[in-house]
Each structure stands twice: as C-alpha cells, then as structure tokens.
Backbone as a printed PyTorch tensor [residue, N CA C, xyz], in Angstrom:
tensor([[[  1.0220,  -1.5620,   0.0490],
         [  0.0400,   0.2380,  -0.4230],
         [  0.9980,   1.2810,  -0.0200]],

        [[  0.6460,   2.0130,  -0.9590],
         [  1.2390,   3.5590,  -0.7840],
         [  0.8450,   4.4260,  -0.1790]],

        [[  2.2940,   5.0620,   0.3200],
         [  1.9650,   6.1920,   1.1790],
         [  1.3790,   7.8330,   0.0470]],

        [[  0.6930,   7.9910,   1.0110],
         [  0.5980,   9.8860,   0.0180],
         [  0.8230,  10.2230,   0.6270]],

        [[  0.8810,  11.7920,  -0.3040],
         [  1.3960,  13.0120,   0.2780],
         [  1.5130,  13.4300,   1.6370]],

        [[ -0.2170,  13.0410,   1.9250],
         [ -0.5660,  14.1420,   3.4680],
         [  0.0760,  13.2790,   4.3590]],

        [[ -0.4650,  11.2000,   4.0840],
         [  0.3160,  10.7830,   4.8810],
         [  1.8420,  10.9660,   5.2910]],

        [[  3.0580,  11.1960,   4.4760],
         [  4.3160,  12.0900,   4.6240],
         [  4.3450,  13.1880,   5.4320]],

        [[  3.5810,  14.1510,   5.0140],
         [  3.4280,  14.9680,   6.1630],
         [  3.5890,  15.4180,   7.3670]],

        [[  2.1690,  14.4100,   7.9310],
         [  2.0670,  14.2740,   9.0390],
         [  3.2690,  12.9830,   9.7760]],

        [[  3.1900,  12.1050,   9.2830],
         [  5.0090,  11.3500,   9.6610],
         [  5.7110,  12.5490,   9.6350]],

        [[  6.3120,  13.3460,   8.9340],
         [  7.0730,  14.6910,   9.3390],
         [  6.7760,  15.2140,  10.1890]],

        [[  6.1360,  15.4250,  10.5360],
         [  5.5180,  16.3910,  11.9670],
         [  5.5030,  15.4890,  13.0100]],

        [[  4.8900,  14.2650,  12.8650],
         [  5.0240,  13.7500,  14.1800],
         [  5.7150,  12.9340,  14.7460]],

        [[  6.6070,  12.2360,  13.6520],
         [  7.6030,  11.0570,  13.9010],
         [  8.7090,  11.1200,  14.8820]],

        [[  9.5160,  12.7930,  14.9430],
         [ 10.4060,  12.5530,  15.7480],
         [ 10.0840,  12.9800,  17.2420]],

        [[  8.7600,  13.6680,  17.6390],
         [  8.8140,  13.5750,  19.5130],
         [  7.3010,  12.8150,  19.7990]],

        [[  6.4920,  12.3650,  18.7220],
         [  5.5900,  11.4270,  19.1980],
         [  5.5060,   9.6290,  19.9810]],

        [[  4.9080,   9.2830,  20.5740],
         [  4.8730,   8.2330,  21.2120],
         [  5.1520,   6.8400,  20.0080]],

        [[  5.3090,   6.1290,  20.2750],
         [  5.2380,   4.8660,  18.6980],
         [  3.2580,   4.9490,  18.8120]],

        [[  2.4590,   4.7480,  20.0360],
         [  0.9460,   4.4350,  20.2760],
         [  0.7740,   5.6960,  19.6070]],

        [[  0.9950,   6.8040,  19.8550],
         [  0.0270,   7.3620,  19.3600],
         [  0.5310,   7.6510,  17.6900]],

        [[  1.0570,   7.1340,  17.0790],
         [  2.0860,   7.0260,  15.5680],
         [  0.9800,   5.9960,  15.1040]],

        [[  1.0920,   4.8030,  15.6250],
         [ -0.1370,   3.9020,  14.9320],
         [ -1.5160,   4.7200,  14.8480]],

        [[ -1.2940,   5.3980,  15.9830],
         [ -3.0530,   6.0470,  15.9840],
         [ -3.3120,   6.3130,  14.8390]],

        [[ -2.4800,   7.4210,  14.3520],
         [ -2.8200,   7.7710,  13.2910],
         [ -2.7620,   7.5440,  12.2580]],

        [[ -1.9870,   6.7890,  12.1430],
         [ -1.7990,   6.2260,  10.5750],
         [ -2.7810,   4.5040,  11.3280]],

        [[ -4.0510,   4.4260,  11.3360],
         [ -4.4030,   3.5210,  11.0630],
         [ -4.5350,   1.9670,  10.8350]],

        [[ -4.2140,   2.0810,   9.3050],
         [ -4.2360,   0.9360,   8.2660],
         [ -2.5170,   0.5230,   8.1370]],

        [[ -1.8380,   0.8050,   8.8130],
         [ -0.0410,   0.7800,   8.7880],
         [ -0.1140,  -0.0310,  10.0210]],

        [[  0.3770,  -0.9960,  10.2330],
         [  2.0680,  -1.7400,  11.3730],
         [  3.1660,  -0.4770,  12.0950]],

        [[  3.4060,  -0.5930,  12.8440],
         [  4.5860,   0.1080,  13.3720],
         [  5.7790,   0.0370,  12.4060]],

        [[  5.8290,  -1.4970,  12.5760],
         [  7.5030,  -1.3380,  11.9630],
         [  7.3660,  -0.8670,   9.8040]],

        [[  5.9970,  -0.6010,   9.3920],
         [  5.9020,  -0.0300,   8.3040],
         [  6.2880,   1.0960,   8.3290]],

        [[  5.7190,   1.6050,   9.4030],
         [  5.3570,   3.3600,   9.9180],
         [  7.3070,   3.7230,  10.1770]],

        [[  7.5130,   2.7850,  11.1130],
         [  9.4850,   2.7860,  11.0050],
         [ 10.3110,   2.9310,   9.6680]],

        [[  9.8790,   1.6260,   8.6560],
         [ 10.3050,   1.6050,   7.5610],
         [ 10.2210,   2.9290,   6.3590]],

        [[  9.0750,   3.4690,   6.5000],
         [  8.4820,   4.8920,   5.4770],
         [  9.9070,   5.7270,   5.9730]],

        [[  9.2750,   6.0680,   7.0170],
         [ 10.4530,   7.5130,   8.1060],
         [ 11.5830,   7.0980,   7.6500]],

        [[ 12.4280,   5.9920,   7.8910],
         [ 13.5220,   5.7360,   7.6460],
         [ 14.0790,   5.6210,   6.2280]],

        [[ 13.1310,   5.3450,   5.0210],
         [ 13.4080,   6.0180,   3.7250],
         [ 13.4490,   7.4570,   3.5070]],

        [[ 12.4570,   8.4650,   4.5270],
         [ 11.9680,   9.5740,   4.2380],
         [ 13.2330,  10.1150,   5.0530]],

        [[ 14.0830,   9.3010,   5.6710],
         [ 15.1260,   9.9350,   6.4440],
         [ 15.2400,  10.2660,   7.5680]],

        [[ 14.0280,  10.4850,   8.8400],
         [ 13.6400,  10.8400,   9.5020],
         [ 13.9350,  10.1920,  10.4320]],

        [[ 14.4640,  10.6610,  11.7750],
         [ 14.6470,   9.9460,  12.9270],
         [ 13.9070,  10.3190,  14.3810]],

        [[ 13.6050,   9.8760,  15.7070],
         [ 13.3020,  10.2140,  16.6430],
         [ 14.1750,  10.6820,  17.1860]],

        [[ 13.1930,  11.2060,  18.4030],
         [ 14.3750,  12.0810,  19.2710],
         [ 13.7550,  11.1130,  20.4960]],

        [[ 14.9930,  10.7940,  20.8210],
         [ 14.7900,  10.1750,  22.5110],
         [ 15.2980,  10.7660,  23.8440]],

        [[ 14.5760,  11.1790,  24.5920],
         [ 15.1960,  11.6020,  25.4730],
         [ 16.4300,  11.2890,  26.0950]],

        [[ 17.7270,  11.4600,  26.9570],
         [ 18.8430,  10.4550,  27.1710],
         [ 18.8030,  10.5000,  29.1330]],

        [[ 19.4240,   9.6570,  29.4750],
         [ 18.8150,   8.9060,  30.5750],
         [ 19.1250,   9.9460,  31.8890]],

        [[ 20.0560,  10.8710,  31.2110],
         [ 20.0100,  11.8070,  32.6340],
         [ 19.2220,  12.9430,  32.3800]],

        [[ 18.4110,  12.8610,  31.4070],
         [ 17.7810,  14.2990,  31.1670],
         [ 16.2010,  13.7250,  31.9250]],

        [[ 15.7670,  12.7930,  31.7340],
         [ 15.3600,  11.7670,  32.9980],
         [ 15.0740,  11.9550,  34.6500]],

        [[ 13.8730,  12.2000,  35.0730],
         [ 14.3680,  12.3000,  36.4720],
         [ 14.9530,  10.9570,  37.6080]],

        [[ 13.8160,   9.9990,  36.8380],
         [ 13.8870,   8.5500,  37.6370],
         [ 14.0340,   7.9150,  36.7410]],

        [[ 14.7030,   7.7000,  35.5290],
         [ 15.3660,   6.9750,  34.2530],
         [ 15.7000,   5.4440,  35.2530]],

        [[ 15.6180,   4.5800,  34.4330],
         [ 16.2560,   3.2380,  35.1590],
         [ 16.8180,   2.8610,  34.1100]],

        [[ 18.1260,   2.1790,  34.7430],
         [ 19.0840,   1.7710,  34.0060],
         [ 18.8890,   0.1550,  34.6800]],

        [[ 18.7920,  -0.3240,  33.8680],
         [ 18.9930,  -2.1210,  34.3320],
         [ 17.8630,  -2.6360,  34.6020]],

        [[ 16.7040,  -1.5460,  34.8270],
         [ 15.2600,  -1.9340,  36.4770],
         [ 15.7900,  -1.1420,  37.1300]],

        [[ 16.8990,  -0.6620,  37.5030],
         [ 17.2740,   0.0860,  38.7100],
         [ 16.6670,   1.6770,  38.2960]],

        [[ 16.3530,   2.4240,  38.9270],
         [ 16.1170,   3.8570,  39.0620],
         [ 17.2050,   4.5980,  39.6240]],

        [[ 17.2760,   5.8740,  39.3630],
         [ 18.2580,   6.7890,  39.6750],
         [ 18.0010,   6.6940,  41.2440]],

        [[ 17.0410,   7.0270,  41.9150],
         [ 16.4510,   6.9320,  43.2130],
         [ 17.4220,   5.6360,  44.1100]],

        [[ 16.6570,   4.1690,  43.4480],
         [ 17.2250,   3.3040,  43.7070],
         [ 18.8800,   2.6670,  43.9390]],

        [[ 19.3550,   3.4770,  43.2300],
         [ 20.7040,   2.9330,  43.2220],
         [ 21.2900,   3.9960,  44.0990]],

        [[ 20.9940,   5.5590,  44.2100],
         [ 21.4910,   6.7040,  45.1140],
         [ 21.8660,   5.5190,  46.9390]],

        [[ 20.3530,   4.9560,  47.2210],
         [ 20.3560,   4.6460,  48.2240],
         [ 20.8230,   3.5270,  48.0450]],

        [[ 21.2660,   2.7260,  47.2130],
         [ 22.1490,   1.1900,  47.8360],
         [ 23.4300,   2.0010,  47.6540]],

        [[ 24.1290,   2.7840,  46.5670],
         [ 25.3980,   3.6630,  46.9940],
         [ 25.3680,   4.2060,  48.6290]],

        [[ 24.4020,   4.2630,  49.0970],
         [ 24.2990,   5.0830,  49.9250],
         [ 24.3530,   4.2000,  51.7910]],

        [[ 23.4960,   3.0320,  51.3550],
         [ 23.4230,   2.2890,  52.4800],
         [ 23.6190,   0.8910,  52.5660]],

        [[ 24.3540,   0.4340,  51.5910],
         [ 25.0310,  -0.7120,  51.3300],
         [ 26.1340,  -1.1320,  52.6640]],

        [[ 26.9550,  -0.4230,  52.4430],
         [ 28.0370,  -0.9990,  53.3150],
         [ 27.7720,  -0.9520,  54.9510]],

        [[ 26.9090,   0.0600,  55.0190],
         [ 26.6410,   0.1770,  56.5300],
         [ 25.3810,  -0.4560,  56.8280]],

        [[ 24.2710,  -0.4350,  56.5200],
         [ 23.1210,  -1.8080,  57.0740],
         [ 23.0960,  -2.8330,  56.5980]],

        [[ 22.0340,  -3.8100,  57.3960],
         [ 21.8220,  -4.9500,  57.6410],
         [ 21.4130,  -5.5520,  55.9030]],

        [[ 20.5560,  -6.8520,  55.7030],
         [ 20.5290,  -7.1800,  54.3250],
         [ 18.5790,  -6.9820,  55.0040]],

        [[ 17.7050,  -6.8260,  55.8310],
         [ 17.0730,  -6.3060,  56.2840],
         [ 16.5750,  -4.9250,  56.1330]],

        [[ 17.4950,  -4.4760,  56.2640],
         [ 16.8210,  -2.9140,  56.5250],
         [ 17.4090,  -2.7850,  54.7810]],

        [[ 18.3880,  -3.3350,  53.7750],
         [ 18.2050,  -2.8410,  52.5330],
         [ 16.8530,  -3.3680,  52.2930]],

        [[ 16.4070,  -4.9660,  52.5640],
         [ 14.7160,  -4.8760,  52.1360],
         [ 14.0270,  -3.5280,  52.2980]],

        [[ 14.4030,  -3.0850,  53.1360],
         [ 13.0620,  -2.2780,  53.7180],
         [ 13.1880,  -1.4050,  52.6410]],

        [[ 14.2640,  -0.8470,  52.5810],
         [ 14.8080,   0.5650,  52.0040],
         [ 14.2520,   0.2430,  50.2560]],

        [[ 14.9060,  -0.9950,  49.9930],
         [ 14.4090,  -1.1440,  48.1770],
         [ 13.3500,  -2.3350,  48.1930]],

        [[ 12.2630,  -2.0040,  48.6450],
         [ 10.9970,  -2.6670,  48.5110],
         [ 10.8580,  -3.3820,  47.3340]],

        [[ 11.4430,  -3.1680,  46.3460],
         [ 10.7670,  -3.9080,  44.9260],
         [ 11.8010,  -4.4900,  44.5770]],

        [[ 12.8500,  -5.1730,  45.1440],
         [ 14.3250,  -5.6830,  45.2180],
         [ 14.4530,  -6.8650,  45.8890]],

        [[ 14.8580,  -7.7710,  45.2400],
         [ 15.1990,  -9.2570,  45.9980],
         [ 16.2400,  -8.9700,  46.7110]],

        [[ 16.9660,  -9.8770,  47.4620],
         [ 18.5360,  -9.5980,  48.1270],
         [ 19.2060, -10.2740,  46.8360]],

        [[ 19.1090, -11.0420,  46.1050],
         [ 19.5930, -11.3560,  45.0940],
         [ 20.1130,  -9.9910,  44.3150]],

        [[ 19.2240,  -9.4500,  43.7390],
         [ 18.9380,  -8.5630,  43.3170],
         [ 20.0600,  -7.7620,  42.8350]],

        [[ 19.7130,  -7.0930,  45.1000],
         [ 20.6170,  -5.8430,  45.6270],
         [ 22.0990,  -6.4730,  45.6650]],

        [[ 22.1420,  -7.8530,  46.0370],
         [ 23.9560,  -8.4280,  45.6250],
         [ 24.8280,  -8.0200,  44.5560]],

        [[ 23.5360,  -8.6510,  43.2550],
         [ 23.9110,  -8.6860,  42.4800],
         [ 24.4420,  -7.0560,  41.9000]],

        [[ 23.5700,  -6.1970,  41.8800],
         [ 24.1130,  -4.2510,  41.3770],
         [ 25.0850,  -4.1190,  42.7320]],

        [[ 25.0500,  -4.4940,  44.0530],
         [ 26.2450,  -4.2760,  44.8560],
         [ 27.4090,  -4.8190,  43.9230]],

        [[ 27.4800,  -5.6940,  43.1750],
         [ 28.8890,  -6.1120,  42.9650],
         [ 28.9910,  -5.3530,  41.5610]],

        [[ 28.2470,  -5.0040,  40.7930],
         [ 28.3000,  -4.7250,  39.8810],
         [ 28.9430,  -2.8650,  39.9220]],

        [[ 28.2620,  -2.5580,  41.3310],
         [ 28.4710,  -1.4860,  41.4370],
         [ 29.7230,  -0.6060,  42.4750]],

        [[ 30.2960,  -2.6390,  42.3370],
         [ 31.5730,  -2.6170,  43.2790],
         [ 31.4950,  -1.8890,  45.1200]],

        [[ 30.4830,  -2.2130,  45.3490],
         [ 29.9230,  -1.9310,  46.5590],
         [ 30.8140,  -2.8610,  47.9200]],

        [[ 31.1870,  -2.6720,  48.6440],
         [ 31.6740,  -3.7250,  49.3620],
         [ 30.9210,  -3.4670,  50.6150]],

        [[ 30.9410,  -4.1970,  51.7920],
         [ 30.8250,  -3.7770,  53.3190],
         [ 31.9190,  -4.2960,  54.1530]],

        [[ 32.3300,  -3.0590,  54.6720],
         [ 33.2060,  -3.4020,  55.6350],
         [ 33.6530,  -4.5730,  56.6150]],

        [[ 34.6530,  -5.5250,  56.0540],
         [ 35.0760,  -6.2950,  56.9480],
         [ 35.2290,  -6.3920,  57.8990]],

        [[ 34.9590,  -7.8680,  58.8600],
         [ 34.4810,  -7.0370,  60.3640],
         [ 35.8490,  -7.2940,  61.3520]],

        [[ 36.4850,  -7.1200,  62.1150],
         [ 37.3170,  -7.1350,  62.7470],
         [ 38.2630,  -8.2110,  63.4050]],

        [[ 39.4330,  -9.0930,  62.6430],
         [ 39.0720, -10.2830,  63.0970],
         [ 39.6980, -10.4680,  64.9370]],

        [[ 38.5360, -11.3620,  65.6740],
         [ 38.9490, -11.1870,  66.7490],
         [ 40.6280, -12.2930,  67.1640]],

        [[ 41.1560, -10.9910,  68.0960],
         [ 42.2580, -11.3420,  67.8740],
         [ 42.6680, -13.0880,  68.8900]],

        [[ 43.4400, -14.1400,  68.2830],
         [ 43.4510, -15.3870,  68.8020],
         [ 44.5110, -15.0340,  70.1050]],

        [[ 44.4520, -15.7020,  71.1050],
         [ 45.1670, -15.9830,  72.1760],
         [ 46.2480, -16.4710,  72.2020]],

        [[ 48.0820, -16.0650,  72.3060],
         [ 48.8140, -17.0690,  71.4980],
         [ 49.5990, -17.8190,  72.3930]],

        [[ 49.7410, -19.1070,  71.6510],
         [ 49.9760, -20.4420,  72.6640],
         [ 50.7760, -20.3660,  73.1870]],

        [[ 51.0430, -20.5570,  74.1960],
         [ 52.4160, -21.0820,  74.9920],
         [ 53.9300, -21.5680,  73.9960]],

        [[ 54.7600, -21.1310,  74.0440],
         [ 55.5050, -21.6100,  74.0150],
         [ 56.0960, -22.7610,  74.1620]],

        [[ 56.3550, -24.3590,  73.5050],
         [ 56.6300, -25.3580,  73.8360],
         [ 58.1300, -25.5450,  74.1860]],

        [[ 58.8490, -25.9970,  75.2390],
         [ 60.3310, -25.7950,  75.4270],
         [ 60.2880, -27.7790,  74.1160]],

        [[ 61.7410, -26.4720,  73.5450],
         [ 62.4800, -27.3420,  72.6030],
         [ 62.8250, -28.5700,  73.0070]],

        [[ 63.0030, -29.5770,  72.5540],
         [ 63.3660, -31.0820,  72.9070],
         [ 64.7810, -30.9390,  72.6590]],

        [[ 65.5440, -31.4070,  73.5470],
         [ 67.1620, -32.1400,  72.8600],
         [ 67.4520, -32.7160,  71.7210]],

        [[ 68.7360, -31.8540,  71.0680],
         [ 68.5740, -33.0460,  69.7480],
         [ 68.9980, -34.0640,  69.9350]],

        [[ 68.1740, -35.3710,  69.7320],
         [ 68.7530, -36.0630,  69.5200],
         [ 70.0820, -36.8990,  68.5420]],

        [[ 70.9470, -37.6540,  69.2850],
         [ 72.5180, -37.7890,  68.3120],
         [ 71.9550, -38.5890,  67.1530]],

        [[ 72.6340, -38.4680,  66.2440],
         [ 72.5360, -38.8440,  64.7790],
         [ 73.1450, -40.4320,  64.8740]],

        [[ 72.4200, -41.8290,  64.7250],
         [ 72.7470, -42.6360,  64.6040],
         [ 73.7640, -43.2150,  63.4070]],

        [[ 74.8650, -43.6520,  63.9980],
         [ 75.6080, -44.1000,  62.8790],
         [ 75.0730, -44.7130,  61.4260]],

        [[ 75.7270, -44.3610,  60.1410],
         [ 75.0300, -44.9010,  59.4450],
         [ 75.2850, -46.6560,  58.8300]],

        [[ 74.0850, -46.8650,  58.7050],
         [ 74.5790, -48.1850,  58.5610],
         [ 75.8890, -48.6010,  57.0810]],

        [[ 76.1820, -49.7640,  57.2000],
         [ 76.8800, -49.9100,  56.1420],
         [ 75.9690, -50.2800,  55.3660]],

        [[ 76.9650, -49.8170,  54.0690],
         [ 75.6950, -50.5010,  52.3580],
         [ 76.1340, -51.6780,  52.5830]],

        [[ 75.5080, -52.7820,  52.1150],
         [ 75.6660, -53.9770,  51.7560],
         [ 76.2280, -54.3110,  50.9250]],

        [[ 77.0850, -55.3950,  50.2270],
         [ 77.7980, -55.1190,  49.1370],
         [ 76.9910, -56.0560,  48.1000]],

        [[ 77.0270, -55.4830,  47.0750],
         [ 75.6760, -56.3840,  45.9420],
         [ 77.2700, -56.9400,  45.1280]],

        [[ 77.0170, -58.6460,  45.4120],
         [ 77.5670, -59.1970,  44.2550],
         [ 77.3900, -59.0240,  42.9950]],

        [[ 78.8310, -59.3190,  42.7720],
         [ 78.8330, -58.9900,  41.0700],
         [ 77.5190, -59.8630,  39.9780]],

        [[ 76.8410, -59.7480,  39.2170],
         [ 76.3650, -60.5630,  38.1160],
         [ 76.5320, -61.4110,  37.3400]],

        [[ 77.1940, -62.5810,  37.2670],
         [ 77.6940, -62.8380,  36.3830],
         [ 77.0620, -62.3370,  34.7390]],

        [[ 78.4770, -62.0870,  34.2900],
         [ 77.6450, -61.7330,  32.6200],
         [ 77.5110, -62.7910,  31.5500]],

        [[ 76.2390, -62.0760,  31.1860],
         [ 75.6220, -63.5370,  30.1960],
         [ 76.2230, -63.0420,  29.2060]],

        [[ 76.8530, -63.4090,  27.8060],
         [ 76.7530, -62.8330,  26.6950],
         [ 76.7830, -64.6100,  25.8460]],

        [[ 76.0500, -63.6170,  24.5580],
         [ 76.3320, -64.5210,  23.1950],
         [ 77.5880, -65.0260,  22.8490]],

        [[ 77.3340, -66.3970,  22.7540],
         [ 78.2200, -67.1970,  21.2960],
         [ 79.7220, -66.1810,  20.7890]],

        [[ 78.6930, -65.0590,  19.8610],
         [ 79.1000, -64.2180,  18.6550],
         [ 80.1310, -63.0540,  19.2910]],

        [[ 79.6720, -62.8670,  20.2020],
         [ 80.2050, -61.8950,  21.4000],
         [ 81.6260, -62.7580,  21.9300]],

        [[ 81.6200, -64.0760,  22.9060],
         [ 83.0200, -64.5790,  23.1200],
         [ 83.9010, -64.3070,  21.4460]],

        [[ 83.0330, -64.7450,  20.5430],
         [ 84.1440, -64.6910,  19.0220],
         [ 84.8540, -63.6420,  19.0010]],

        [[ 83.9660, -62.4410,  19.4710],
         [ 84.8470, -61.1310,  18.7540],
         [ 86.0180, -60.6560,  19.8290]],

        [[ 85.5460, -61.4610,  20.8600],
         [ 86.5030, -60.6580,  21.6930],
         [ 88.4160, -62.0960,  21.2080]],

        [[ 87.5040, -63.3030,  21.8460],
         [ 88.9080, -63.9020,  21.6030],
         [ 89.5120, -63.3560,  20.2690]],

        [[ 88.6020, -63.0140,  19.2310],
         [ 89.4410, -62.8770,  17.6190],
         [ 90.4630, -61.2930,  18.0770]],

        [[ 89.7800, -60.5000,  17.7980],
         [ 89.8830, -58.9330,  17.9620],
         [ 90.2270, -58.5710,  19.3580]],

        [[ 90.3870, -59.1770,  20.5150],
         [ 90.7160, -58.2560,  21.4010],
         [ 91.6540, -57.8280,  21.7780]],

        [[ 92.9190, -58.9130,  21.3570],
         [ 94.1730, -58.0760,  21.2150],
         [ 94.5190, -57.3650,  20.1440]],

        [[ 93.7820, -56.8930,  18.9330],
         [ 94.5120, -56.2870,  18.3730],
         [ 93.5010, -55.0980,  17.7670]],

        [[ 91.8340, -54.9590,  18.2890],
         [ 91.0860, -53.4110,  18.4970],
         [ 91.4490, -52.6470,  19.9970]],

        [[ 91.4510, -51.6960,  19.3700],
         [ 91.0410, -50.6800,  20.9480],
         [ 89.7030, -51.0450,  21.3360]],

        [[ 89.3340, -50.1090,  22.6890],
         [ 88.4500, -50.4110,  23.4610],
         [ 87.0560, -49.8420,  21.9150]],

        [[ 87.5010, -47.9810,  21.6400],
         [ 86.6870, -47.7960,  20.9120],
         [ 85.9650, -48.7130,  19.8200]],

        [[ 87.0440, -49.3690,  19.3650],
         [ 87.2640, -50.0900,  18.1880],
         [ 86.0760, -51.5920,  18.5790]],

        [[ 86.4360, -52.0350,  19.6330],
         [ 85.0280, -53.2950,  20.1270],
         [ 84.0560, -52.7420,  20.6660]],

        [[ 83.9520, -51.0500,  20.5380],
         [ 83.1920, -50.8460,  21.2260],
         [ 81.7340, -51.0860,  20.0850]],

        [[ 82.4780, -50.0760,  18.7290],
         [ 81.5340, -50.1030,  17.3030],
         [ 81.3800, -52.0680,  17.5960]],

        [[ 82.0300, -52.9890,  17.3820],
         [ 81.5750, -54.1090,  17.2920],
         [ 80.0520, -54.4580,  18.8840]],

        [[ 80.7250, -54.2240,  19.3150],
         [ 79.7090, -54.7380,  20.7440],
         [ 78.9610, -53.5000,  21.4610]],

        [[ 78.0270, -52.7650,  20.3610],
         [ 77.5310, -51.5380,  21.0530],
         [ 76.8160, -51.5800,  22.4100]],

        [[ 76.5070, -52.8230,  23.2720],
         [ 75.1540, -52.4270,  23.7810],
         [ 75.8900, -53.1550,  25.2020]],

        [[ 77.5020, -53.3410,  24.7470],
         [ 78.1510, -53.7200,  25.7510],
         [ 78.9710, -52.4840,  26.4750]],

        [[ 79.2920, -52.2900,  27.9210],
         [ 80.3560, -51.4450,  28.4190],
         [ 81.9150, -51.9100,  28.1170]],

        [[ 82.5870, -50.9380,  28.5760],
         [ 84.0680, -51.3500,  28.5460],
         [ 84.4630, -52.4850,  29.9150]],

        [[ 83.3870, -51.9030,  31.0580],
         [ 83.9330, -53.1610,  31.8420],
         [ 83.6530, -54.2780,  31.9420]],

        [[ 82.3660, -54.1070,  30.6350],
         [ 81.9240, -55.9090,  30.4350],
         [ 83.0730, -56.6710,  29.6520]],

        [[ 83.3470, -56.0150,  28.1640],
         [ 84.5610, -56.1510,  27.8780],
         [ 85.7510, -56.6410,  28.6440]],

        [[ 86.0090, -56.0280,  29.3600],
         [ 87.6280, -56.3670,  30.0350],
         [ 86.6960, -57.6070,  31.0310]],

        [[ 85.7540, -57.6600,  32.0100],
         [ 85.1140, -58.8310,  32.9670],
         [ 85.4140, -60.3110,  31.6900]],

        [[ 84.8530, -59.9470,  30.3230],
         [ 84.2570, -60.9440,  28.9080],
         [ 85.8070, -61.4470,  29.0870]],

        [[ 86.8510, -60.5580,  28.7500],
         [ 88.1470, -60.6660,  28.5780],
         [ 88.6260, -61.5800,  29.4230]],

        [[ 88.5560, -61.6070,  30.6580],
         [ 89.1250, -62.2160,  31.6570],
         [ 88.7620, -63.1600,  31.8170]],

        [[ 87.5980, -63.2970,  31.9220],
         [ 87.3030, -65.3590,  32.0140],
         [ 87.5020, -66.0710,  30.8450]],

        [[ 88.0000, -65.5600,  29.5780],
         [ 88.4980, -66.3990,  28.5780],
         [ 90.0520, -66.2220,  28.4640]],

        [[ 90.5610, -65.5310,  29.1460],
         [ 92.3710, -65.6340,  29.5910],
         [ 92.0960, -64.2980,  28.3790]],

        [[ 91.8900, -63.4440,  27.8350],
         [ 92.9430, -63.0520,  27.0390],
         [ 92.7470, -61.6790,  27.2170]],

        [[ 94.2540, -61.0510,  26.6500],
         [ 94.3990, -59.6210,  27.6210],
         [ 94.3990, -59.0320,  26.5820]],

        [[ 92.7970, -57.1890,  26.7910],
         [ 93.3080, -56.8490,  26.0350],
         [ 94.3790, -55.2940,  25.8230]],

        [[ 94.1820, -54.7530,  24.6410],
         [ 94.9620, -53.3930,  24.3280],
         [ 94.3250, -52.3910,  25.2620]],

        [[ 95.5420, -51.7940,  25.9090],
         [ 94.7680, -50.3880,  26.9720],
         [ 94.6240, -49.2040,  26.8320]],

        [[ 95.5610, -48.8270,  25.5000],
         [ 94.8850, -47.9610,  25.1760],
         [ 93.5280, -48.0050,  24.1240]],

        [[ 92.5040, -46.7890,  24.9490],
         [ 91.4170, -46.0570,  24.7040],
         [ 91.1080, -45.9130,  23.2800]]])
C-alpha cells in the first residue's frame, strides 16, 4: 500500500516526538514496523530523551533513586534493612547490583587469637651411625657366543673404541670382564 503525500506530511510532523502508540493511532491501516521503515526511507529520526534528562530513569531495572539508596546504605545496613529501603528488589538483585557497582561491606575486625605458650624445645637426638651399605655381588655376565668370538678374535688387536663399535650394547667394563673370563689380554689404549 503506497503512502500518500498527506500521510508523508503527517509522518514528518509527528515522527520525531510522538510516542509509537500515538503514531499507530494516526495511521490506523499501518503497522508500527511499516511506519518505522517508511520514516527511515524519508530520512526521519526519533528524538529520544537521554537517561540523564529523565528524573527517575531506569538503568537495567534500577531507578536513579534506588541506585543512590543502594550506594548510600549498602555498606552500613543489614540485609533486612536494605530490603526495607528497597521494597521492589530481592536480596539477590541487591547483591548483584552491589557487585556490579563494586560496593563492599566493611570486613569485621578479626578476633585476636590467644598466643599459645611456647613449647620447650626438645634436646636434639644424637645422630645414629650410618649403616654400612650392603655389598651387592656382581652378576655374572651373560654373553652370546658371537660376542665371545669377537673378544677372542679381535680383543688383542683392536682398541676399546673399535670393540665398542662391534659390541655396541656392552660397556668397557663388561668387555674387560669377558676378556678375563676367557684369559685374553685386551689392548689398554682407548
């Protein structure tokens, strides 16, 4: 349904300041969304009063007077007194708003604790003599036949480093023990 020039003129006159209910009454055949859409096409905007200009403006459900009351009395009054001062609010709502506003109740002074009497210090006990470490007998070396063959064939000619390349899983002390078992003298140079 197209807008007439007369309807455009009425919209220009009243759109900025009239409440939405009054605008819908002025245009009975139009829905509020259609009125807003056409006003936007005409470049019209609504004048909305700011929160500071309204005396009892609500901010998230709290009026300025309620906020001032909460800020003034939160720290000093009990929860029951706060509920009396703010009759339209619940205690969780009051605590939540106080948290958002960073209001705090003063912490009660801690009760002084009686100081315990100092206990007499016990005499130090003499340190016991350390126990001797048990002697762990050396485990016999288990070797593979091919390891014996390498020690027997190359033990007298190769250095420990070269033997280590042939027997990578054996330590030098194990190679010496194996050589002693078989009566072979290894080269001393590493």
